[in-house]
Short mmCIF file of N, CA and C in Angstrom, two decimals:
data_model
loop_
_atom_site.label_atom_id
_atom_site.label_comp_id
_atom_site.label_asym_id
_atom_site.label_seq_id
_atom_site.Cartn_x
_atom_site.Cartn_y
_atom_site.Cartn_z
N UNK A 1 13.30 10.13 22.63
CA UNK A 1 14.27 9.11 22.25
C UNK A 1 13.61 7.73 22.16
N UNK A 2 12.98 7.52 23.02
CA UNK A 2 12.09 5.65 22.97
C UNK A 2 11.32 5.93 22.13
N UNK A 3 10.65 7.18 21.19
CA UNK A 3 9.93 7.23 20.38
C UNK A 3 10.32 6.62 19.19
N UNK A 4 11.45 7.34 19.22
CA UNK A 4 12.48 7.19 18.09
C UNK A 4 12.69 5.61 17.59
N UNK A 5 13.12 5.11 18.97
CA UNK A 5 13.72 3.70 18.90
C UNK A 5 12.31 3.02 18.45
N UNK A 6 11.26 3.02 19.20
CA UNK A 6 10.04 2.10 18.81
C UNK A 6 10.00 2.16 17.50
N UNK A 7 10.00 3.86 16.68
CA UNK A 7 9.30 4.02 14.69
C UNK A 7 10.82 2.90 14.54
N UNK A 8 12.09 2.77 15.06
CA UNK A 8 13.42 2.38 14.17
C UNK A 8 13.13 0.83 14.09
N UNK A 9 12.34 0.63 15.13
CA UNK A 9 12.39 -1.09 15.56
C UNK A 9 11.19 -1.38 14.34
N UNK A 10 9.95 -0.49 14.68
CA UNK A 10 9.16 -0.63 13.56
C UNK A 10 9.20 -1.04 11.78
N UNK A 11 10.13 -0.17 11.69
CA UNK A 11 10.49 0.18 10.30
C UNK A 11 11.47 -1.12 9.77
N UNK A 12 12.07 -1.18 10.99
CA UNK A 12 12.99 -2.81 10.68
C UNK A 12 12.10 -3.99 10.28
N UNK A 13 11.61 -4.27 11.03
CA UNK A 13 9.91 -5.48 11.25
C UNK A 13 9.84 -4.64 10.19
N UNK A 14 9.40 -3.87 9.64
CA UNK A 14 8.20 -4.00 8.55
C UNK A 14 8.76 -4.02 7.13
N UNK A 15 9.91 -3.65 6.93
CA UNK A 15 11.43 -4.20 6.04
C UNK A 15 11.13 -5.97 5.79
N UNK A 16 11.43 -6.47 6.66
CA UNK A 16 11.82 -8.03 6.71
C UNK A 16 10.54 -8.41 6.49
N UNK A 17 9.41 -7.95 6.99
CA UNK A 17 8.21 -8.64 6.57
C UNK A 17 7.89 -8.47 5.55
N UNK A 18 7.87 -7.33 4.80
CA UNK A 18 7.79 -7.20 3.53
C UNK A 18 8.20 -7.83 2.20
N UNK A 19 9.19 -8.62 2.62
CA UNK A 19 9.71 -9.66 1.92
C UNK A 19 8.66 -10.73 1.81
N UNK A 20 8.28 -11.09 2.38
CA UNK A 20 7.42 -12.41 1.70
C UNK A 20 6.34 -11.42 0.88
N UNK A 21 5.46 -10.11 0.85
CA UNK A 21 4.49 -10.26 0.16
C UNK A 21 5.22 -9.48 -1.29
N UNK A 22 4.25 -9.60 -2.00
CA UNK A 22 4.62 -9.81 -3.61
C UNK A 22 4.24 -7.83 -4.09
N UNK A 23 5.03 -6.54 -3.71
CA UNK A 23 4.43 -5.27 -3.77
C UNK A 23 5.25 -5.03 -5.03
N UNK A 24 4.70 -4.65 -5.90
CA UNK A 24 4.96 -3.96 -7.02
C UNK A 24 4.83 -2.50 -6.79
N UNK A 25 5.94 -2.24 -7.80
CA UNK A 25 5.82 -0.78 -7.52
C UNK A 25 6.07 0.05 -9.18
N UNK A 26 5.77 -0.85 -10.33
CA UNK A 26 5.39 0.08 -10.83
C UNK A 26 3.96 -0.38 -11.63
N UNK A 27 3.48 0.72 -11.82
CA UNK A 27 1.81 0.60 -11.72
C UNK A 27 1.49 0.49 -13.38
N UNK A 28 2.14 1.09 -14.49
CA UNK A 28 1.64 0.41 -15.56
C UNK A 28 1.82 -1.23 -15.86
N UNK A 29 2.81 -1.77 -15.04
CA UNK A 29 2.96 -3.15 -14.92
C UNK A 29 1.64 -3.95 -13.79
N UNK A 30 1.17 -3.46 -13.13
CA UNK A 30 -0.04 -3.49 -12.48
C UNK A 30 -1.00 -3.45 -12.60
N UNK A 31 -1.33 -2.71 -13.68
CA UNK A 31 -2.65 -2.75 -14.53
C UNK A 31 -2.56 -4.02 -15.67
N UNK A 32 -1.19 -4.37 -16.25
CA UNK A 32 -1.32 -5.07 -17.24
C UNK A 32 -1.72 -6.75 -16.23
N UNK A 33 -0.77 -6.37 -15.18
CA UNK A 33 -1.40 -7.82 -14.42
C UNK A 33 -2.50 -8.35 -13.96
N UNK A 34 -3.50 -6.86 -13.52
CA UNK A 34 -4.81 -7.11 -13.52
C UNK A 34 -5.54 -7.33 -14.55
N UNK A 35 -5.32 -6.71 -15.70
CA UNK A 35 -6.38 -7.41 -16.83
C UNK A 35 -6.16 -8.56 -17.30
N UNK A 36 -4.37 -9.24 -17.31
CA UNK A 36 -4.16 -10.40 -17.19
C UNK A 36 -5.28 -11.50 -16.99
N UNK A 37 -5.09 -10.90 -15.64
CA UNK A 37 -5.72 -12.24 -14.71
C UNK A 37 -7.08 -11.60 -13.53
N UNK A 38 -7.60 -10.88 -14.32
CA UNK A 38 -9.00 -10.37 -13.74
C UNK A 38 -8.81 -10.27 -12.37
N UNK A 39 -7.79 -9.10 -12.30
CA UNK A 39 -8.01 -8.84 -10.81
C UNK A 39 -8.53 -7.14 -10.84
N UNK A 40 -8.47 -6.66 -9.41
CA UNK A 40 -8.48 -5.69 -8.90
C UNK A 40 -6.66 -5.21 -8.64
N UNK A 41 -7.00 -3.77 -8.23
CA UNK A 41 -5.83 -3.24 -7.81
C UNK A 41 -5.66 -2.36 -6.20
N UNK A 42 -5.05 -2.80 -5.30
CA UNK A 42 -4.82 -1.89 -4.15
C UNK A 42 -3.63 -1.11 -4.45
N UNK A 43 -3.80 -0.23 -4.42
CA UNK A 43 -2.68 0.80 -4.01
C UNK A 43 -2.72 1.80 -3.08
N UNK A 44 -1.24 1.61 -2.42
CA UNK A 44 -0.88 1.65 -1.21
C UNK A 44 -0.03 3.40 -1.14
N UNK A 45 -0.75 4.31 -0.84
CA UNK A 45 0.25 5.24 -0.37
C UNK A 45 0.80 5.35 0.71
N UNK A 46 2.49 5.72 0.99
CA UNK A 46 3.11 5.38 2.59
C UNK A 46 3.84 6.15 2.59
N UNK A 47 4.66 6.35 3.78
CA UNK A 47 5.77 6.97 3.70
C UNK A 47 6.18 5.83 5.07
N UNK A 48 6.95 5.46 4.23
CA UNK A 48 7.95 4.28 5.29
C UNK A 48 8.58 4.55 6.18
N UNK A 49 9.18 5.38 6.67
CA UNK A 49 10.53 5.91 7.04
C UNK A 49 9.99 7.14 7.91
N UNK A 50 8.88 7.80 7.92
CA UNK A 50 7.99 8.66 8.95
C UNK A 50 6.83 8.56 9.09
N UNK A 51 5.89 7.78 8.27
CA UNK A 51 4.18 8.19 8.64
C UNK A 51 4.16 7.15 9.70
N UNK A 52 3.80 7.21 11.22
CA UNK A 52 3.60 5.87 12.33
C UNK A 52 2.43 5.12 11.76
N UNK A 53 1.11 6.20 11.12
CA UNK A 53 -0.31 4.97 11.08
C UNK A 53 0.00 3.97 9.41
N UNK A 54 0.75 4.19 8.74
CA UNK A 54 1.82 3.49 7.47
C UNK A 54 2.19 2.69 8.37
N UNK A 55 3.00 2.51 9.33
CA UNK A 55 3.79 1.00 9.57
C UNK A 55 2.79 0.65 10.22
N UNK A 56 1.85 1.12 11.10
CA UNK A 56 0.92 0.42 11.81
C UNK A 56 0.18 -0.56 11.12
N UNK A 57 -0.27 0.13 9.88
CA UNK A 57 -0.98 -0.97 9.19
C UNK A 57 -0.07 -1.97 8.52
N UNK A 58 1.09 -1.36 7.91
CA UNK A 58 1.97 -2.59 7.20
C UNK A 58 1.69 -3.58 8.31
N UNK A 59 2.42 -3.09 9.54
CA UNK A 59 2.78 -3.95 10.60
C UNK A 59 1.23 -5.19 10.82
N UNK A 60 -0.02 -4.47 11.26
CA UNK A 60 -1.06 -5.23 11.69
C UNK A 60 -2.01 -5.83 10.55
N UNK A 61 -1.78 -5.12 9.24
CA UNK A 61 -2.60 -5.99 8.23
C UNK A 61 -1.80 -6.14 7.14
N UNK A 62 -1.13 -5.12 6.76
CA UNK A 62 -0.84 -5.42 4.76
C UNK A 62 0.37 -6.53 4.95
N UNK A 63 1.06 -6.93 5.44
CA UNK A 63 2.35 -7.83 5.76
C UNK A 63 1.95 -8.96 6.64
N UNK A 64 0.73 -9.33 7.05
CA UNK A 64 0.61 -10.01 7.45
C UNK A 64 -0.04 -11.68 6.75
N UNK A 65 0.41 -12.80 7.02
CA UNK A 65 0.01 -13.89 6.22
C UNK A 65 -1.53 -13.78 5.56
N UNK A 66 -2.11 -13.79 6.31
CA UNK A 66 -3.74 -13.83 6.65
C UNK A 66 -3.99 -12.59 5.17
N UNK A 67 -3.92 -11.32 5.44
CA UNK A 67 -4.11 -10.50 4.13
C UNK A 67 -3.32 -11.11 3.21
N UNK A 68 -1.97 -11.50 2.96
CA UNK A 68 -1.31 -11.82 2.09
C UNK A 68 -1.95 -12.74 1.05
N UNK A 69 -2.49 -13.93 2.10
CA UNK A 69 -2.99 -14.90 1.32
C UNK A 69 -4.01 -14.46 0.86
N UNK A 70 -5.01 -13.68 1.42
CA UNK A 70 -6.55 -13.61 0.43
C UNK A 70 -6.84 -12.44 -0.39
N UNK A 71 -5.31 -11.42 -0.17
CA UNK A 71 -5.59 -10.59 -1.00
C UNK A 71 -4.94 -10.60 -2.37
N UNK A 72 -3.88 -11.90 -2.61
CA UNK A 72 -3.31 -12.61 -3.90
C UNK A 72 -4.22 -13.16 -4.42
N UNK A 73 -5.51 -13.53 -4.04
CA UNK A 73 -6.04 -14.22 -4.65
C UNK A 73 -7.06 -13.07 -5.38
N UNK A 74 -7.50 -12.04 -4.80
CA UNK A 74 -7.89 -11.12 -5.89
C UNK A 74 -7.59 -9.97 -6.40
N UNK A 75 -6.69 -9.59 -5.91
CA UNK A 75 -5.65 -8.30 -6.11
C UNK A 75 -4.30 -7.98 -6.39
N UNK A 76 -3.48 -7.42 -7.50
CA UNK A 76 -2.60 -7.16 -7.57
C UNK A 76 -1.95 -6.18 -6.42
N UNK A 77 -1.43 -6.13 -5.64
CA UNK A 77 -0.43 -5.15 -5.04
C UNK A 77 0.34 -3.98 -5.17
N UNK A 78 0.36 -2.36 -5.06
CA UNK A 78 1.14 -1.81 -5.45
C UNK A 78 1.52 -0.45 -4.34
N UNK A 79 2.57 -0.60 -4.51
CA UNK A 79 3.47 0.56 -3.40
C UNK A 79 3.42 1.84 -3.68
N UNK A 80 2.99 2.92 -3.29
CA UNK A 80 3.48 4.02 -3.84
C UNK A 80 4.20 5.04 -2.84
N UNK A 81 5.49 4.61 -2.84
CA UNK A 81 5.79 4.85 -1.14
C UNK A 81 6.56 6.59 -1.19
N UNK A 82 6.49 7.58 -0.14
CA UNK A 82 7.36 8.49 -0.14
C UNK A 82 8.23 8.46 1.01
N UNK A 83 9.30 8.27 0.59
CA UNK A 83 10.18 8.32 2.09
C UNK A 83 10.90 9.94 2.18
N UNK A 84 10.98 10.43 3.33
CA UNK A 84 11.32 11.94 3.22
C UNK A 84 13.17 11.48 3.46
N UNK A 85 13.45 10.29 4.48
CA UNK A 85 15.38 10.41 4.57
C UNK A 85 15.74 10.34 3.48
N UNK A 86 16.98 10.63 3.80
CA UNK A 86 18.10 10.61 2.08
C UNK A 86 18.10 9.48 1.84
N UNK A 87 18.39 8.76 2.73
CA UNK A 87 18.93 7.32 2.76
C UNK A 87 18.25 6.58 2.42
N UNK A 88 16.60 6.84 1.92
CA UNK A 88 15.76 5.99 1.75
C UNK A 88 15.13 6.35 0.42
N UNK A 89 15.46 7.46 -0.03
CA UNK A 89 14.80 7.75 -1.08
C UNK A 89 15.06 6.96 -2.27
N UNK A 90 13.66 6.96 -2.99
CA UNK A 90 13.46 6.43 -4.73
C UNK A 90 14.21 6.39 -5.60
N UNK A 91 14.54 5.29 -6.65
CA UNK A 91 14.76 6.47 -7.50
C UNK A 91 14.03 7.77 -8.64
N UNK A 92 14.48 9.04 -8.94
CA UNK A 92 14.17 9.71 -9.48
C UNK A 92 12.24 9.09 -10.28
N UNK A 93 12.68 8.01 -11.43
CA UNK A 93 11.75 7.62 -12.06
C UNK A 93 10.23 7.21 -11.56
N UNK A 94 10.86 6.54 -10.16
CA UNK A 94 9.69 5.84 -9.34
C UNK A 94 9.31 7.22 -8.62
N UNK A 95 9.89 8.52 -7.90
CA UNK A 95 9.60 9.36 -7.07
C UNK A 95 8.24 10.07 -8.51
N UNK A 96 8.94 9.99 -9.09
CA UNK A 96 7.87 10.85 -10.42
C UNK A 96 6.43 10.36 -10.73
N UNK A 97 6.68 9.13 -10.74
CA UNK A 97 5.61 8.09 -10.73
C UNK A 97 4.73 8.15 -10.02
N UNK A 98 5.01 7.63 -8.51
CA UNK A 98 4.59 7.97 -7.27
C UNK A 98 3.63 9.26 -7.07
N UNK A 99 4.23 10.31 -7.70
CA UNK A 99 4.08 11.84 -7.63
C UNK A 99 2.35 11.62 -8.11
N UNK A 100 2.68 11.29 -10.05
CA UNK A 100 1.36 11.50 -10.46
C UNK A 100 0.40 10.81 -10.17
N UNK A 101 0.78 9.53 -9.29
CA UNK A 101 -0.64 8.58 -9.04
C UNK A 101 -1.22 9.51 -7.91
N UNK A 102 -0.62 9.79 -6.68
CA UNK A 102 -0.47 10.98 -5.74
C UNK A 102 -1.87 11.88 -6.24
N UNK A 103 -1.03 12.58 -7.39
CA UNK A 103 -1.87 13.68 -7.91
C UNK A 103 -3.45 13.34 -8.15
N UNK A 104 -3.34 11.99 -9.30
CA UNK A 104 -4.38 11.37 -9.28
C UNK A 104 -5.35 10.90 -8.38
N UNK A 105 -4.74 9.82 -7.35
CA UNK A 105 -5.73 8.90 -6.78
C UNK A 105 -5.31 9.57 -5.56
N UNK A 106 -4.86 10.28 -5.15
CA UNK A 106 -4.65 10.74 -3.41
C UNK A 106 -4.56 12.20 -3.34
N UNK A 107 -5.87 13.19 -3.43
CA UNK A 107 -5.43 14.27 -3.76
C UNK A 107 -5.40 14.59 -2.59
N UNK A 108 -6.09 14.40 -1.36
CA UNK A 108 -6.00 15.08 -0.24
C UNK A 108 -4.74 14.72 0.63
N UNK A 109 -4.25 13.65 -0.19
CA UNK A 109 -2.76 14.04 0.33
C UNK A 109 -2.00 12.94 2.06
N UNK A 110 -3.27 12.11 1.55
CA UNK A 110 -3.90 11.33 3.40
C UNK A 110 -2.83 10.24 3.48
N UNK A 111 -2.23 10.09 4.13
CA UNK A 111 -1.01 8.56 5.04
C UNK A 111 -1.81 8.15 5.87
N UNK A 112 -1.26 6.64 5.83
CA UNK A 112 -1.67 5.59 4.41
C UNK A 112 -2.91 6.15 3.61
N UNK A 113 -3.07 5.78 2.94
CA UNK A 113 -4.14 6.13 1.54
C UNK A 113 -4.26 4.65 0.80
N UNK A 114 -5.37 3.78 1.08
CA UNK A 114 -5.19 2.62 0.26
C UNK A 114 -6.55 2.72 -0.77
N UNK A 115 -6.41 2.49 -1.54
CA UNK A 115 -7.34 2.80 -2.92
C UNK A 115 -7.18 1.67 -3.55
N UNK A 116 -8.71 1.32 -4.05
CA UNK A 116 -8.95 -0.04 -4.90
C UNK A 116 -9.46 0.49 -6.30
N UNK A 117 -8.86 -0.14 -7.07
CA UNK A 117 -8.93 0.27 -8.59
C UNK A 117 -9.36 -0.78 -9.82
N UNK A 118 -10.19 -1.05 -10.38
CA UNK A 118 -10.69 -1.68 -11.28
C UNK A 118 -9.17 -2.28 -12.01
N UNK A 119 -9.12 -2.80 -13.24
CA UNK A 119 -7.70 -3.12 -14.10
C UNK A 119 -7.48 -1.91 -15.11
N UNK A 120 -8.37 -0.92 -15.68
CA UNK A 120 -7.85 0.10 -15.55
C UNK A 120 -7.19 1.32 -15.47
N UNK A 121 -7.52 1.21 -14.21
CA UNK A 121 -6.82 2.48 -13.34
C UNK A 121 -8.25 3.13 -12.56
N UNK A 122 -9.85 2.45 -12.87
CA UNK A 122 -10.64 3.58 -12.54
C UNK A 122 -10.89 3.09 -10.61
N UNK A 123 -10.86 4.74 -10.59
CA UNK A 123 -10.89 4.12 -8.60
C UNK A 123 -12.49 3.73 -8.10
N UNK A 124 -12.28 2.97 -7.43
CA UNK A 124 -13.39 2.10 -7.08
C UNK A 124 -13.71 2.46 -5.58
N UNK A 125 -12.87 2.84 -4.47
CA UNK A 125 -13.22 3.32 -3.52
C UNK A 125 -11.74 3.68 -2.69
N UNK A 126 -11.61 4.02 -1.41
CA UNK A 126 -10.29 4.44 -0.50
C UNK A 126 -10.56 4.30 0.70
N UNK A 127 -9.52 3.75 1.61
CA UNK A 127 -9.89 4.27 3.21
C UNK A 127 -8.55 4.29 3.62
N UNK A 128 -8.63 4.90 4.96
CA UNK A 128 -7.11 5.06 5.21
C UNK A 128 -6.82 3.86 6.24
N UNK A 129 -6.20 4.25 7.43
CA UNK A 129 -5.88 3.54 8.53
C UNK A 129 -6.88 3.03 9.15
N UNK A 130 -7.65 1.83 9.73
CA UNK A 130 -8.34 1.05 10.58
C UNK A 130 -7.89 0.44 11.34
N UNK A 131 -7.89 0.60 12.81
CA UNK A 131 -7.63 -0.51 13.62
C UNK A 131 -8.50 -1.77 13.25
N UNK A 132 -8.05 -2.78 12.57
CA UNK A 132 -9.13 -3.81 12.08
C UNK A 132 -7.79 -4.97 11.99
N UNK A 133 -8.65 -6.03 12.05
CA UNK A 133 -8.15 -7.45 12.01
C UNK A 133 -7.82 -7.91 10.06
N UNK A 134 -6.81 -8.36 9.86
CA UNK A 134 -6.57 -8.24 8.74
C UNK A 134 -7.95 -8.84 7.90
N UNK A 135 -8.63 -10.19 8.55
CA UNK A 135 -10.38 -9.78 7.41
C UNK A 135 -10.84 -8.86 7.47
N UNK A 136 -10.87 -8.06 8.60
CA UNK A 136 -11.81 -6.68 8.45
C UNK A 136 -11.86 -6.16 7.62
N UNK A 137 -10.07 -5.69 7.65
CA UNK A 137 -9.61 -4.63 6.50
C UNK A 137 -9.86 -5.52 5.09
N UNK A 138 -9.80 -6.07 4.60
CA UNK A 138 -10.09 -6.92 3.18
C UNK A 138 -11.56 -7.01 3.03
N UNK A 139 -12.07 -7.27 4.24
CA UNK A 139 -13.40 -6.94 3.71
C UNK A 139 -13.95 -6.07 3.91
N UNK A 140 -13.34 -4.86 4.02
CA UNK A 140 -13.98 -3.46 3.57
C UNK A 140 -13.36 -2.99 2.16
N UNK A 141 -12.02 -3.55 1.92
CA UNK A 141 -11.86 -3.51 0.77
C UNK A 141 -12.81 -4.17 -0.64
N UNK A 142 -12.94 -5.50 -0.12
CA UNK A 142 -13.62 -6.24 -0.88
C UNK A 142 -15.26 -5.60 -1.10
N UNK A 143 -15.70 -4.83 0.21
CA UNK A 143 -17.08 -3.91 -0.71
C UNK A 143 -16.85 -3.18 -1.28
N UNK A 144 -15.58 -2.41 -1.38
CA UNK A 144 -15.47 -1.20 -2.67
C UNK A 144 -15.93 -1.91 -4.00
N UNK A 145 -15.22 -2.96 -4.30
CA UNK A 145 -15.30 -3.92 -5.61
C UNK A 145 -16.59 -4.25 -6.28
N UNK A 146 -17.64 -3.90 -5.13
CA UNK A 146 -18.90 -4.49 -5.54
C UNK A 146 -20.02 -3.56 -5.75
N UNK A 147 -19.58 -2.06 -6.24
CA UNK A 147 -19.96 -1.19 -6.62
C UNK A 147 -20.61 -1.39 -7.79
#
């Protein structure tokens, strides 16, 4: 039961925080923004609503100011979230979506799954969960890029 309550309290916090950063969620609009404006692409596989090391990181890096700010400055953002409750699910179009990037860029299937992608679509590198300080994590992201 306190398990329960901690993922519910979690999932709340990571709701409200999520609001300030800028996550797109659909990905041919993501690519057009990166070639836009010469960025890179993270994409984010999650499952909101059950994976714990998913909110861990929302919670300790991807929602936090510190990533927010330095990863706008070279990366577009994108969600590719699976939630298993009813109550939380996609719609249809986005679950489909979700599915084939899945297929594509996450075959082994790993929560969280964050993958950096050229503008695109070509993958540039992945890691999953790190206990790391939000530079850490950006700058392990930021060596995929320099392949």
């Amino acid at each position: 039961m306190r398990k329960k309550i901690i993922i519910t309290l979690l999932i709340i916090l990571g709701i409200n925080a999520g609001h300030a950063q800028e996550w797109l969620t659909d990905f041919e609009e993501a690519k057009k923004m990166a070639s836009e404006e010469d960025k890179r692409i993270i994409l984010v596989f999650a499952g909101s609503d059950w994976c714990a090391p998913c909110i861990k990181l929302e919670q300790q890096v991807l929602h936090t100011e510190e990533f927010q700010k330095h990863a706008k400055e070279k990366y577009v953002l994108v969600k590719a979230d699976f939630p298993r409750r009813k109550k939380n699910q996609l719609p249809q179009e986005l679950q489909d979506q979700n599915k084939k990037l899945a297929e594509k860029y996450n075959k082994s299937g790993g929560f969280p799954m964050v993958v950096v992608l050229d503008h695109t679509g070509k993958k540039l590198g992945e890691i999953g969960y790190k206990k790391a300080s939000p530079d850490e994590y950006l700058n392990l992201l930021n060596k995929m890029t320099k392949k």
